[in-house]
C-alpha cells in the first residue's frame, strides 16, 4: 500500500491542554478522508502536526513514508490552512503565479485560476476580496502545485452554495486521478457526500474511523423530529432513549436509541406536533458518538 499519511500515537499538549492525545491515522494514497469533531477536538492541531508545522510531544508522523518537511519540499503537498492571510497589494493572478512557480511541476496559471472560479478576479488586489473570494484564492494556492496530497482545514467555510458545489466537483475529479484528500469540516452533508472515510476526533483522540454508511449503521437508533412548540432542548434531552437534541430550522431533532420509548414519552407530554421518525443520519451518528465519548470521559 502506498501510504500518504501515517500518524502513530501522536500527542501534543499546549501547557495543561492535551490538544492531541494519541491519534492514529493511516491514509492510503487515493482516499478522501474527512476529519470530524466538535470545536476544540484537536483537528487543526492534528493537521498542523501532520504538516510538520508543530512537533509532536510523542508519536510518529510521516507523509509518503518520509518526514512532512521532505514531502512539502518535494512539492507533493498542497495546504489550505484554517485561517490564512493573503499578501496585500499584489493581484490575485500575481499571487497565484508566484506560489505556483515555487512548485516543481505546477498547473498552468489559467487552469489554477479557473479551478477556483477566479478568472474574472485575476486582476483584483488580494486585499480587496470578500471572505469567500479570499477562501477561493487560498484553495487555488493549495492546488497550484498539482499536489499528490491536499490537506484542507475547513475549506468550504465562507463559500456560497454555487462555489461549494464547484469546489467539490473539482476535488472529486482530483481524487479520481488517484490523489489523496484530507479535509476537516463541520458540514456533515458534504462529509457524507464526498468522503470515502470519516475519522472522528474528540478530546484529542480518534473515537471512530469508518465510512459514512458504517458510522450511520453503527450508531443505529433513529431520529425523532417534531415542532418543539416552545419546549426547551434540555427538557427533550431528559426523555427516555434520547442521546442528543439539536434544533434546526424550527424543528427539534432527537437522536434516540429507543424511538418507541421516546415517542411514548412525547405523547404523554402532548408534544407530538408534526412528529416524524426516520433512520439516523450522519449528523445524528456524530452527535451520538461524541455524546457517548463525553459521558465516557
Ligand atoms: N496555540 C494554542 N495554545 C494553547 N491551546 C491551544 C492552542 N491551539 C489550540 N489549543 C487548544 O487545543 C485544543 C484543540 O484545538 P484545535 O484548534 O486543534 O481544535 P479543532 O478541533 O481544530 O477545533 P475547531 O473545530 O474549533 O477549529 C483546544 O482545547 C484549544 O483550545
mmCIF file of C-alpha atoms and ligand atoms in Angstrom:
data_model
loop_
_atom_site.group_PDB
_atom_site.id
_atom_site.type_symbol
_atom_site.label_atom_id
_atom_site.label_comp_id
_atom_site.label_asym_id
_atom_site.label_seq_id
_atom_site.Cartn_x
_atom_site.Cartn_y
_atom_site.Cartn_z
ATOM 1 C CA UNK A 1 0.000 0.000 0.000
ATOM 2 C CA UNK A 2 1.264 3.449 -0.891
ATOM 3 C CA UNK A 3 0.547 5.312 2.339
ATOM 4 C CA UNK A 4 0.029 9.072 2.011
ATOM 5 C CA UNK A 5 -0.395 9.875 5.702
ATOM 6 C CA UNK A 6 0.760 7.966 8.756
ATOM 7 C CA UNK A 7 0.233 9.134 12.331
ATOM 8 C CA UNK A 8 1.062 6.742 15.136
ATOM 9 C CA UNK A 9 0.127 7.502 18.772
ATOM 10 C CA UNK A 10 0.702 11.205 18.267
ATOM 11 C CA UNK A 11 0.349 13.531 21.251
ATOM 12 C CA UNK A 12 0.639 17.281 21.641
ATOM 13 C CA UNK A 13 -0.101 19.417 24.695
ATOM 14 C CA UNK A 14 -0.263 23.189 24.981
ATOM 15 C CA UNK A 15 0.686 23.607 28.637
ATOM 16 C CA UNK A 16 -2.046 21.783 30.579
ATOM 17 C CA UNK A 17 -4.285 21.323 27.470
ATOM 18 C CA UNK A 18 -3.867 17.907 25.873
ATOM 19 C CA UNK A 19 -4.915 19.013 22.393
ATOM 20 C CA UNK A 20 -3.957 15.705 20.725
ATOM 21 C CA UNK A 21 -3.827 12.690 22.957
ATOM 22 C CA UNK A 22 -2.969 9.542 20.995
ATOM 23 C CA UNK A 23 -4.211 9.980 17.426
ATOM 24 C CA UNK A 24 -3.667 7.108 14.991
ATOM 25 C CA UNK A 25 -4.308 7.662 11.316
ATOM 26 C CA UNK A 26 -3.258 5.810 8.195
ATOM 27 C CA UNK A 27 -4.476 7.154 4.848
ATOM 28 C CA UNK A 28 -3.659 5.165 1.706
ATOM 29 C CA UNK A 29 -2.949 7.238 -1.400
ATOM 30 C CA UNK A 30 -6.136 7.886 -3.363
ATOM 31 C CA UNK A 31 -8.542 8.141 -0.435
ATOM 32 C CA UNK A 32 -10.667 11.138 0.536
ATOM 33 C CA UNK A 33 -10.794 11.319 4.322
ATOM 34 C CA UNK A 34 -12.820 13.711 6.479
ATOM 35 C CA UNK A 35 -11.726 14.753 9.953
ATOM 36 C CA UNK A 36 -14.757 15.454 12.087
ATOM 37 C CA UNK A 37 -15.007 16.618 15.654
ATOM 38 C CA UNK A 38 -16.572 19.246 17.867
ATOM 39 C CA UNK A 39 -14.887 22.646 18.369
ATOM 40 C CA UNK A 40 -11.611 22.200 20.203
ATOM 41 C CA UNK A 41 -11.466 18.443 19.467
ATOM 42 C CA UNK A 42 -7.921 18.677 18.122
ATOM 43 C CA UNK A 43 -8.488 18.620 14.343
ATOM 44 C CA UNK A 44 -6.372 21.672 13.473
ATOM 45 C CA UNK A 45 -3.627 20.562 15.844
ATOM 46 C CA UNK A 46 -3.655 17.120 14.189
ATOM 47 C CA UNK A 47 -3.394 18.768 10.770
ATOM 48 C CA UNK A 48 -0.554 21.036 11.916
ATOM 49 C CA UNK A 49 1.306 18.010 13.314
ATOM 50 C CA UNK A 50 0.733 16.133 10.062
ATOM 51 C CA UNK A 51 2.251 19.021 8.097
ATOM 52 C CA UNK A 52 5.258 19.360 10.375
ATOM 53 C CA UNK A 53 4.130 22.845 11.458
ATOM 54 C CA UNK A 54 4.084 21.560 15.038
ATOM 55 C CA UNK A 55 6.410 18.955 16.517
ATOM 56 C CA UNK A 56 4.628 16.139 18.398
ATOM 57 C CA UNK A 57 5.462 15.577 22.073
ATOM 58 C CA UNK A 58 5.467 11.861 21.274
ATOM 59 C CA UNK A 59 4.483 9.512 18.458
ATOM 60 C CA UNK A 60 5.407 9.393 14.783
ATOM 61 C CA UNK A 61 4.247 11.401 11.787
ATOM 62 C CA UNK A 62 5.098 10.662 8.169
ATOM 63 C CA UNK A 63 3.873 11.684 4.723
ATOM 64 C CA UNK A 64 4.575 9.301 1.824
ATOM 65 C CA UNK A 65 6.960 7.384 4.042
ATOM 66 C CA UNK A 66 9.218 10.349 4.871
ATOM 67 C CA UNK A 67 9.130 13.451 7.019
ATOM 68 C CA UNK A 68 6.431 16.079 6.378
ATOM 69 C CA UNK A 69 9.220 18.570 5.595
ATOM 70 C CA UNK A 70 10.641 16.328 2.841
ATOM 71 C CA UNK A 71 7.210 15.791 1.240
ATOM 72 C CA UNK A 72 6.431 19.521 1.343
ATOM 73 C CA UNK A 73 9.869 20.448 -0.035
ATOM 74 C CA UNK A 74 9.335 17.997 -2.895
ATOM 75 C CA UNK A 75 6.098 19.828 -3.807
ATOM 76 C CA UNK A 76 3.898 16.790 -3.094
ATOM 77 C CA UNK A 77 1.569 18.516 -0.616
ATOM 78 C CA UNK A 78 -1.000 21.298 -1.019
ATOM 79 C CA UNK A 79 -2.361 23.010 2.066
ATOM 80 C CA UNK A 80 -5.370 25.169 2.838
ATOM 81 C CA UNK A 81 -4.938 26.324 6.443
ATOM 82 C CA UNK A 82 -7.874 27.273 8.659
ATOM 83 C CA UNK A 83 -7.021 30.955 8.871
ATOM 84 C CA UNK A 84 -4.637 32.027 6.162
ATOM 85 C CA UNK A 85 -3.925 35.639 5.318
ATOM 86 C CA UNK A 86 -3.229 36.727 1.745
ATOM 87 C CA UNK A 87 -0.312 39.005 0.877
ATOM 88 C CA UNK A 88 -1.775 42.504 0.346
ATOM 89 C CA UNK A 89 -1.224 44.841 -2.640
ATOM 90 C CA UNK A 90 -0.449 42.133 -5.249
ATOM 91 C CA UNK A 91 -3.167 40.966 -7.666
ATOM 92 C CA UNK A 92 -4.807 37.553 -7.431
ATOM 93 C CA UNK A 93 -3.009 36.421 -10.619
ATOM 94 C CA UNK A 94 0.393 37.650 -9.371
ATOM 95 C CA UNK A 95 -0.052 35.886 -6.045
ATOM 96 C CA UNK A 96 -1.208 32.598 -7.593
ATOM 97 C CA UNK A 97 1.574 32.740 -10.179
ATOM 98 C CA UNK A 98 4.211 33.467 -7.550
ATOM 99 C CA UNK A 99 3.137 30.463 -5.469
ATOM 100 C CA UNK A 100 2.713 28.061 -8.420
ATOM 101 C CA UNK A 101 6.243 28.860 -9.620
ATOM 102 C CA UNK A 102 7.635 27.600 -6.313
ATOM 103 C CA UNK A 103 6.487 24.053 -7.203
ATOM 104 C CA UNK A 104 8.458 21.696 -9.468
ATOM 105 C CA UNK A 105 5.527 20.843 -11.799
ATOM 106 C CA UNK A 106 2.724 23.326 -11.294
ATOM 107 C CA UNK A 107 -0.565 23.569 -13.161
ATOM 108 C CA UNK A 108 -0.800 26.326 -15.806
ATOM 109 C CA UNK A 109 -1.848 29.681 -14.299
ATOM 110 C CA UNK A 110 -5.113 29.864 -16.268
ATOM 111 C CA UNK A 111 -6.082 26.406 -15.035
ATOM 112 C CA UNK A 112 -5.399 27.294 -11.388
ATOM 113 C CA UNK A 113 -7.452 30.475 -11.652
ATOM 114 C CA UNK A 114 -10.244 28.576 -13.408
ATOM 115 C CA UNK A 115 -10.459 25.713 -10.937
ATOM 116 C CA UNK A 116 -11.172 28.142 -8.085
ATOM 117 C CA UNK A 117 -13.522 30.379 -10.088
ATOM 118 C CA UNK A 118 -11.017 33.259 -10.073
ATOM 119 C CA UNK A 119 -10.663 34.027 -13.777
ATOM 120 C CA UNK A 120 -12.768 37.174 -13.506
ATOM 121 C CA UNK A 121 -10.966 38.257 -10.345
ATOM 122 C CA UNK A 122 -7.423 37.778 -11.713
ATOM 123 C CA UNK A 123 -6.601 41.496 -11.720
ATOM 124 C CA UNK A 124 -8.242 42.275 -8.359
ATOM 125 C CA UNK A 125 -5.916 43.162 -5.471
ATOM 126 C CA UNK A 126 -5.694 40.304 -2.990
ATOM 127 C CA UNK A 127 -6.689 42.574 -0.090
ATOM 128 C CA UNK A 128 -9.841 43.741 -1.883
ATOM 129 C CA UNK A 129 -11.681 40.411 -1.826
ATOM 130 C CA UNK A 130 -14.728 39.190 0.072
ATOM 131 C CA UNK A 131 -14.292 36.388 2.613
ATOM 132 C CA UNK A 132 -15.493 33.731 0.161
ATOM 133 C CA UNK A 133 -13.324 35.093 -2.682
ATOM 134 C CA UNK A 134 -10.252 35.090 -0.419
ATOM 135 C CA UNK A 135 -11.033 31.488 0.555
ATOM 136 C CA UNK A 136 -11.099 30.549 -3.145
ATOM 137 C CA UNK A 137 -7.676 32.163 -3.629
ATOM 138 C CA UNK A 138 -6.377 30.058 -0.732
ATOM 139 C CA UNK A 139 -7.848 26.977 -2.411
ATOM 140 C CA UNK A 140 -6.118 27.943 -5.686
ATOM 141 C CA UNK A 141 -2.815 28.243 -3.796
ATOM 142 C CA UNK A 142 -3.344 24.766 -2.305
ATOM 143 C CA UNK A 143 -3.922 23.210 -5.738
ATOM 144 C CA UNK A 144 -1.388 25.283 -7.741
ATOM 145 C CA UNK A 145 1.449 22.758 -7.474
ATOM 146 C CA UNK A 146 -0.769 19.847 -8.634
ATOM 147 C CA UNK A 147 -0.074 18.067 -5.316
ATOM 148 C CA UNK A 148 -0.369 14.359 -4.596
ATOM 149 C CA UNK A 149 -1.974 15.086 -1.214
ATOM 150 C CA UNK A 150 -4.067 18.094 -0.357
ATOM 151 C CA UNK A 151 -4.843 18.961 3.269
ATOM 152 C CA UNK A 152 -7.775 21.310 3.717
ATOM 153 C CA UNK A 153 -8.780 22.719 7.118
ATOM 154 C CA UNK A 154 -12.473 23.676 6.968
ATOM 155 C CA UNK A 155 -12.148 24.511 3.258
ATOM 156 C CA UNK A 156 -15.728 25.457 2.454
ATOM 157 C CA UNK A 157 -16.283 27.865 5.343
ATOM 158 C CA UNK A 158 -17.399 31.179 3.758
ATOM 159 C CA UNK A 159 -18.136 29.641 0.336
ATOM 160 C CA UNK A 160 -21.575 30.215 -1.151
ATOM 161 C CA UNK A 161 -23.683 27.294 -2.378
ATOM 162 C CA UNK A 162 -22.541 27.516 -6.004
ATOM 163 C CA UNK A 163 -18.823 27.728 -5.220
ATOM 164 C CA UNK A 164 -19.135 24.965 -2.647
ATOM 165 C CA UNK A 165 -20.604 22.738 -5.346
ATOM 166 C CA UNK A 166 -17.842 23.671 -7.833
ATOM 167 C CA UNK A 167 -15.226 23.074 -5.153
ATOM 168 C CA UNK A 168 -16.443 19.509 -4.571
ATOM 169 C CA UNK A 169 -16.800 18.800 -8.286
ATOM 170 C CA UNK A 170 -13.157 19.749 -8.735
ATOM 171 C CA UNK A 171 -11.969 17.753 -5.725
ATOM 172 C CA UNK A 172 -13.864 14.623 -6.764
ATOM 173 C CA UNK A 173 -12.171 14.769 -10.192
ATOM 174 C CA UNK A 174 -8.833 15.348 -8.433
ATOM 175 C CA UNK A 175 -9.423 12.275 -6.227
ATOM 176 C CA UNK A 176 -10.460 10.243 -9.285
ATOM 177 C CA UNK A 177 -6.912 10.827 -10.620
ATOM 178 C CA UNK A 178 -5.624 8.849 -7.637
ATOM 179 C CA UNK A 179 -4.810 11.871 -5.482
ATOM 180 C CA UNK A 180 -5.365 11.976 -1.730
ATOM 181 C CA UNK A 181 -7.614 14.462 0.033
ATOM 182 C CA UNK A 182 -7.761 15.054 3.774
ATOM 183 C CA UNK A 183 -10.181 17.702 4.984
ATOM 184 C CA UNK A 184 -11.823 18.859 8.179
ATOM 185 C CA UNK A 185 -15.371 20.111 8.174
ATOM 186 C CA UNK A 186 -18.373 20.906 10.329
ATOM 187 C CA UNK A 187 -20.754 20.364 7.368
ATOM 188 C CA UNK A 188 -21.877 16.780 7.738
ATOM 189 C CA UNK A 189 -23.793 16.753 4.497
ATOM 190 C CA UNK A 190 -20.646 17.460 2.484
ATOM 191 C CA UNK A 191 -18.762 14.869 4.508
ATOM 192 C CA UNK A 192 -21.427 12.234 3.795
ATOM 193 C CA UNK A 193 -21.388 13.073 0.087
ATOM 194 C CA UNK A 194 -17.665 13.373 -0.519
ATOM 195 C CA UNK A 195 -15.619 11.379 1.983
ATOM 196 C CA UNK A 196 -14.654 7.723 1.472
ATOM 197 C CA UNK A 197 -13.913 7.608 5.136
ATOM 198 C CA UNK A 198 -14.650 9.632 8.279
ATOM 199 C CA UNK A 199 -12.280 9.938 11.214
ATOM 200 C CA UNK A 200 -14.000 11.351 14.288
ATOM 201 C CA UNK A 201 -11.772 13.115 16.805
ATOM 202 C CA UNK A 202 -12.996 14.109 20.238
ATOM 203 C CA UNK A 203 -10.936 15.241 23.219
ATOM 204 C CA UNK A 204 -7.748 14.785 21.183
ATOM 205 C CA UNK A 205 -8.393 11.105 20.476
ATOM 206 C CA UNK A 206 -9.680 9.150 17.479
ATOM 207 C CA UNK A 207 -13.085 7.831 18.582
ATOM 208 C CA UNK A 208 -14.300 6.448 15.242
ATOM 209 C CA UNK A 209 -12.815 5.633 11.851
ATOM 210 C CA UNK A 210 -15.268 4.278 9.287
ATOM 211 C CA UNK A 211 -17.163 5.002 6.074
ATOM 212 C CA UNK A 212 -20.121 7.405 6.379
ATOM 213 C CA UNK A 213 -22.510 4.446 5.921
ATOM 214 C CA UNK A 214 -20.770 2.375 8.592
ATOM 215 C CA UNK A 215 -20.974 5.265 11.035
ATOM 216 C CA UNK A 216 -24.686 5.702 10.443
ATOM 217 C CA UNK A 217 -25.194 1.950 10.845
ATOM 218 C CA UNK A 218 -23.016 1.650 13.930
ATOM 219 C CA UNK A 219 -24.984 4.207 15.862
ATOM 220 C CA UNK A 220 -28.241 2.564 14.843
ATOM 221 C CA UNK A 221 -31.105 4.294 16.535
ATOM 222 C CA UNK A 222 -33.477 6.656 14.866
ATOM 223 C CA UNK A 223 -34.202 10.327 14.632
ATOM 224 C CA UNK A 224 -37.455 11.618 16.081
ATOM 225 C CA UNK A 225 -38.190 15.119 14.848
ATOM 226 C CA UNK A 226 -41.036 17.446 15.769
ATOM 227 C CA UNK A 227 -42.158 21.019 16.148
ATOM 228 C CA UNK A 228 -40.859 21.690 19.699
ATOM 229 C CA UNK A 229 -43.745 24.110 20.334
ATOM 230 C CA UNK A 230 -41.724 26.132 22.841
ATOM 231 C CA UNK A 231 -40.203 23.141 24.664
ATOM 232 C CA UNK A 232 -36.558 23.585 25.613
ATOM 233 C CA UNK A 233 -33.821 21.179 24.388
ATOM 234 C CA UNK A 234 -32.867 20.202 27.959
ATOM 235 C CA UNK A 235 -36.465 19.101 28.599
ATOM 236 C CA UNK A 236 -36.421 16.922 25.466
ATOM 237 C CA UNK A 237 -32.918 15.643 26.270
ATOM 238 C CA UNK A 238 -34.240 14.037 29.509
ATOM 239 C CA UNK A 239 -36.811 11.850 27.708
ATOM 240 C CA UNK A 240 -36.198 8.086 27.587
ATOM 241 C CA UNK A 241 -33.903 6.896 24.791
ATOM 242 C CA UNK A 242 -32.734 10.380 23.802
ATOM 243 C CA UNK A 243 -28.998 10.606 23.117
ATOM 244 C CA UNK A 244 -28.848 14.161 21.839
ATOM 245 C CA UNK A 245 -31.077 17.023 20.767
ATOM 246 C CA UNK A 246 -30.441 19.634 18.097
ATOM 247 C CA UNK A 247 -32.639 22.477 16.832
ATOM 248 C CA UNK A 248 -32.592 23.242 13.099
ATOM 249 C CA UNK A 249 -34.992 25.279 11.009
ATOM 250 C CA UNK A 250 -37.566 25.497 13.770
ATOM 251 C CA UNK A 251 -37.625 21.728 14.359
ATOM 252 C CA UNK A 252 -36.170 19.653 17.169
ATOM 253 C CA UNK A 253 -34.186 16.555 16.119
ATOM 254 C CA UNK A 254 -33.892 13.919 18.820
ATOM 255 C CA UNK A 255 -31.350 11.189 18.222
ATOM 256 C CA UNK A 256 -32.852 8.202 20.035
ATOM 257 C CA UNK A 257 -31.589 4.750 20.927
ATOM 258 C CA UNK A 258 -35.206 3.684 21.612
ATOM 259 C CA UNK A 259 -37.582 5.653 19.415
ATOM 260 C CA UNK A 260 -40.696 3.812 20.719
ATOM 261 C CA UNK A 261 -39.972 4.921 24.292
ATOM 262 C CA UNK A 262 -39.146 8.453 23.127
ATOM 263 C CA UNK A 263 -42.367 8.770 21.121
ATOM 264 C CA UNK A 264 -44.454 7.416 24.020
ATOM 265 C CA UNK A 265 -42.920 9.957 26.395
ATOM 266 C CA UNK A 266 -43.508 12.758 23.883
ATOM 267 C CA UNK A 267 -47.143 11.658 23.552
ATOM 268 C CA UNK A 268 -47.562 11.804 27.341
ATOM 269 C CA UNK A 269 -46.242 15.374 27.247
ATOM 270 C CA UNK A 270 -48.625 16.184 24.402
ATOM 271 C CA UNK A 271 -45.588 17.086 22.279
ATOM 272 C CA UNK A 272 -46.486 15.413 19.008
ATOM 273 C CA UNK A 273 -46.981 18.326 16.637
ATOM 274 C CA UNK A 274 -45.602 17.398 13.209
ATOM 275 C CA UNK A 275 -43.770 14.375 14.642
ATOM 276 C CA UNK A 276 -41.687 12.200 12.276
ATOM 277 C CA UNK A 277 -39.460 9.173 12.898
ATOM 278 C CA UNK A 278 -36.598 8.453 10.461
ATOM 279 C CA UNK A 279 -33.368 6.424 10.276
ATOM 280 C CA UNK A 280 -30.345 8.142 11.811
ATOM 281 C CA UNK A 281 -28.344 10.461 9.534
ATOM 282 C CA UNK A 282 -24.638 11.207 9.774
ATOM 283 C CA UNK A 283 -25.377 14.228 11.951
ATOM 284 C CA UNK A 284 -27.251 12.075 14.463
ATOM 285 C CA UNK A 285 -24.468 9.473 14.327
ATOM 286 C CA UNK A 286 -21.892 12.176 15.011
ATOM 287 C CA UNK A 287 -23.900 13.659 17.899
ATOM 288 C CA UNK A 288 -24.422 10.235 19.448
ATOM 289 C CA UNK A 289 -20.738 9.277 19.087
ATOM 290 C CA UNK A 290 -19.407 12.461 20.630
ATOM 291 C CA UNK A 291 -22.122 12.392 23.347
ATOM 292 C CA UNK A 292 -21.090 8.820 24.282
ATOM 293 C CA UNK A 293 -17.492 9.973 24.385
ATOM 294 C CA UNK A 294 -18.297 12.933 26.634
ATOM 295 C CA UNK A 295 -20.108 10.565 29.011
ATOM 296 C CA UNK A 296 -17.165 8.160 28.998
ATOM 297 C CA UNK A 297 -14.587 10.868 29.869
HETATM 298 N N1 LIG B 1 -1.749 27.731 20.484
HETATM 299 C C1 LIG B 1 -2.504 27.173 21.423
HETATM 300 N N2 LIG B 1 -2.252 27.377 22.729
HETATM 301 C C2 LIG B 1 -2.999 26.808 23.699
HETATM 302 N N3 LIG B 1 -4.051 25.985 23.454
HETATM 303 C C3 LIG B 1 -4.349 25.749 22.179
HETATM 304 C C4 LIG B 1 -3.615 26.325 21.092
HETATM 305 N N4 LIG B 1 -4.150 25.893 19.933
HETATM 306 C C5 LIG B 1 -5.190 25.096 20.260
HETATM 307 N N5 LIG B 1 -5.310 24.996 21.604
HETATM 308 C C6 LIG B 1 -6.286 24.171 22.344
HETATM 309 O O1 LIG B 1 -6.118 22.826 21.899
HETATM 310 C C7 LIG B 1 -7.379 22.176 21.755
HETATM 311 C C8 LIG B 1 -7.519 21.664 20.320
HETATM 312 O O2 LIG B 1 -7.613 22.776 19.440
HETATM 313 P P1 LIG B 1 -7.762 22.625 17.848
HETATM 314 O O3 LIG B 1 -7.636 24.004 17.256
HETATM 315 O O4 LIG B 1 -6.826 21.584 17.377
HETATM 316 O O5 LIG B 1 -9.261 22.099 17.723
HETATM 317 P P2 LIG B 1 -10.212 21.928 16.433
HETATM 318 O O6 LIG B 1 -10.769 20.548 16.512
HETATM 319 O O7 LIG B 1 -9.480 22.296 15.194
HETATM 320 O O8 LIG B 1 -11.360 22.985 16.749
HETATM 321 P P3 LIG B 1 -12.319 23.872 15.764
HETATM 322 O O9 LIG B 1 -13.376 22.948 15.232
HETATM 323 O O10 LIG B 1 -12.896 24.867 16.745
HETATM 324 O O11 LIG B 1 -11.464 24.501 14.706
HETATM 325 C C9 LIG B 1 -8.426 23.202 22.182
HETATM 326 O O12 LIG B 1 -8.727 22.951 23.536
HETATM 327 C C10 LIG B 1 -7.724 24.523 22.011
HETATM 328 O O13 LIG B 1 -8.256 25.483 22.914
#
